[in-house]
Short mmCIF file of C-alpha atoms in Angstrom, two decimals:
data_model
loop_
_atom_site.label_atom_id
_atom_site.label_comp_id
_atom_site.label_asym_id
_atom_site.label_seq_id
_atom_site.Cartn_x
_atom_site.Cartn_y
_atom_site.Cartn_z
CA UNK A 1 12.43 -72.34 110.07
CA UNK A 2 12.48 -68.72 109.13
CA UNK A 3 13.06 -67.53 105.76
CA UNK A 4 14.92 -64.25 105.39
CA UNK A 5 13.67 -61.68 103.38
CA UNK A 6 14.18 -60.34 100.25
CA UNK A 7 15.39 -56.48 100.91
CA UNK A 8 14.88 -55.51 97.68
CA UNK A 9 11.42 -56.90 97.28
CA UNK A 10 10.22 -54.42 99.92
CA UNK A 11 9.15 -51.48 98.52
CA UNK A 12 9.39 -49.87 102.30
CA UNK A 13 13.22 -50.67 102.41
CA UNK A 14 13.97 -50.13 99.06
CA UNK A 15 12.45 -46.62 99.62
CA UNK A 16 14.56 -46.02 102.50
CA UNK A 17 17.98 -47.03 100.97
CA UNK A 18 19.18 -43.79 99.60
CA UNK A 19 18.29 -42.69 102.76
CA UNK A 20 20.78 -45.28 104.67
CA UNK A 21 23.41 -44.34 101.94
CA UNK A 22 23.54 -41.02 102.50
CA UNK A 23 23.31 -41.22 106.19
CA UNK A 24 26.15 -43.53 106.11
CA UNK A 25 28.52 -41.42 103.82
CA UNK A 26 27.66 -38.09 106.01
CA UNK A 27 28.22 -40.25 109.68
CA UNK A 28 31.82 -41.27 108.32
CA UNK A 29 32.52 -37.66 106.92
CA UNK A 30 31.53 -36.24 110.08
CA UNK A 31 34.38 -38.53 111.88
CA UNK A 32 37.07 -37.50 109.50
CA UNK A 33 38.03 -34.38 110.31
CA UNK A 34 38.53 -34.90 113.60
CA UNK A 35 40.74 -37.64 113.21
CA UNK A 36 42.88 -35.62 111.19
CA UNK A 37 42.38 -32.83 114.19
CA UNK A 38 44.00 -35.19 116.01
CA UNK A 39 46.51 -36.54 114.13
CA UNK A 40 47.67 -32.83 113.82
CA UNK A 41 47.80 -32.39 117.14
CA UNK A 42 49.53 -35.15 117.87
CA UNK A 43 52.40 -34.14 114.91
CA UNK A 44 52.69 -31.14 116.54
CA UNK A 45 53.23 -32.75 120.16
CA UNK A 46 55.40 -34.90 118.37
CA UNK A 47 57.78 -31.77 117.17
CA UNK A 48 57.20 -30.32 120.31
CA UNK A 49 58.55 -33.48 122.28
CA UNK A 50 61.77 -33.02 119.22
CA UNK A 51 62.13 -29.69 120.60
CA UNK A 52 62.59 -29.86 124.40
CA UNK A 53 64.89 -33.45 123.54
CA UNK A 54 66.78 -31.08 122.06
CA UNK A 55 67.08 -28.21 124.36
CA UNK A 56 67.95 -30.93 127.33
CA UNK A 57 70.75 -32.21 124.75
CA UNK A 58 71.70 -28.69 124.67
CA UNK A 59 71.57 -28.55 128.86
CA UNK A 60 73.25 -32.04 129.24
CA UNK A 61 76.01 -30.37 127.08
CA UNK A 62 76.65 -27.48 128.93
CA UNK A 63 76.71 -29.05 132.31
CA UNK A 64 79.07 -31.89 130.94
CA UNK A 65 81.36 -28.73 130.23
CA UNK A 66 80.93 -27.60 133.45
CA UNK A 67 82.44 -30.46 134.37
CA UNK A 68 84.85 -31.32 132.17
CA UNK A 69 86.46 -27.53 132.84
CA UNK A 70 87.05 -28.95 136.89
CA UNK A 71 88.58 -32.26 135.26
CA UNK A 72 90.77 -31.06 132.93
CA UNK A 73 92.59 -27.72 133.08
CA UNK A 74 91.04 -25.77 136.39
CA UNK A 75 90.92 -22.18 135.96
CA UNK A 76 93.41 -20.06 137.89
CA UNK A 77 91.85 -16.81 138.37
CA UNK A 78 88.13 -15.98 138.80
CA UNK A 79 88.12 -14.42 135.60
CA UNK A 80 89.13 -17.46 133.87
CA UNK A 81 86.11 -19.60 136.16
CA UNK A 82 83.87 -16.42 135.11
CA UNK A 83 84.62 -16.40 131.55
CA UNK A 84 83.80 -19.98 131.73
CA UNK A 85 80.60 -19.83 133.03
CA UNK A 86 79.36 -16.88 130.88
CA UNK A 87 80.51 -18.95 127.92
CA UNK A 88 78.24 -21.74 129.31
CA UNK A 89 75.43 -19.25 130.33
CA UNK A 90 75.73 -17.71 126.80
CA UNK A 91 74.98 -20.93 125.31
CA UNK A 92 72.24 -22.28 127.14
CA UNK A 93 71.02 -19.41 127.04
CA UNK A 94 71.03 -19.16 123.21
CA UNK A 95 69.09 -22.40 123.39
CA UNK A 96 66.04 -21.30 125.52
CA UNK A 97 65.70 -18.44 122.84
CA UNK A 98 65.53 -21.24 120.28
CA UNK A 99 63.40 -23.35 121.87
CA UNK A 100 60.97 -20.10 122.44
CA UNK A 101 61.29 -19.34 118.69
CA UNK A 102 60.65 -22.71 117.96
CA UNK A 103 57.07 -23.26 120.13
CA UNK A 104 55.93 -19.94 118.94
CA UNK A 105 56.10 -21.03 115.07
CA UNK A 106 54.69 -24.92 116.24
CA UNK A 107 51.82 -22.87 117.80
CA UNK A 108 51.49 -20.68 114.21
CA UNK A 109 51.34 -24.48 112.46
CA UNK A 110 49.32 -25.94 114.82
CA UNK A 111 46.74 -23.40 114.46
CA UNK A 112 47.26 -23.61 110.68
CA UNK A 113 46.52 -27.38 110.51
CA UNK A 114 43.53 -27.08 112.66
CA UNK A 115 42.25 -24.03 110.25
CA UNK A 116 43.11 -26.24 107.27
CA UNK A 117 41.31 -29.43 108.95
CA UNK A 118 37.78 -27.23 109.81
#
């Protein structure tokens, strides 16, 4: 049979205790921050991923117009067809200038919750 010893009875581990403690508390302070790194990045992929969902919306839109216009009422002229497709252009067009607006400030907070994190 073996008999486990007494940790605290040993001067040599008792000595070396603090030691372990503080070792211990700097390893799992070391692993923090990058786990929040990540998690940032990961919010901002996230918003990113919110972002293009929402320019396709806006492309899924404008080509269900498209189509809708060559249902419905057909244009006459091709200044009504052209009118129609400028309209169209205009607003897709309005939502790749979002969507640009929008990555450049995601880039500005991305940066600013990795600064924050280091």
């Amino acid at each position: 049979m073996t008999k486990s010893k007494d940790t605290t009875a040993n001067p040599a581990l008792a000595a070396a205790q603090p030691m372990m403690e503080w070792w211990q508390q700097q390893f799992t302070q070391g692993t923090t921050p990058m786990a929040r790194m990540q998690l940032a990045w990961m919010q901002s992929m996230a918003e990113t991923m919110q972002f293009e969902a929402q320019f396709l919306q806006a492309l899924a839109e404008s080509g269900q117009k498209i189509a809708q216009s060559f249902d419905g009422e057909t244009p006459q002229t091709p200044a009504e067809m052209q009118e129609r497709y400028q309209q169209l252009i205009k607003e897709v067009t309005e939502a790749q200038m979002e969507r640009m607006q929008k990555a450049a400030e995601l880039t500005h907070d991305f940066r600013k919750r990795l600064w924050e994190e280091i």
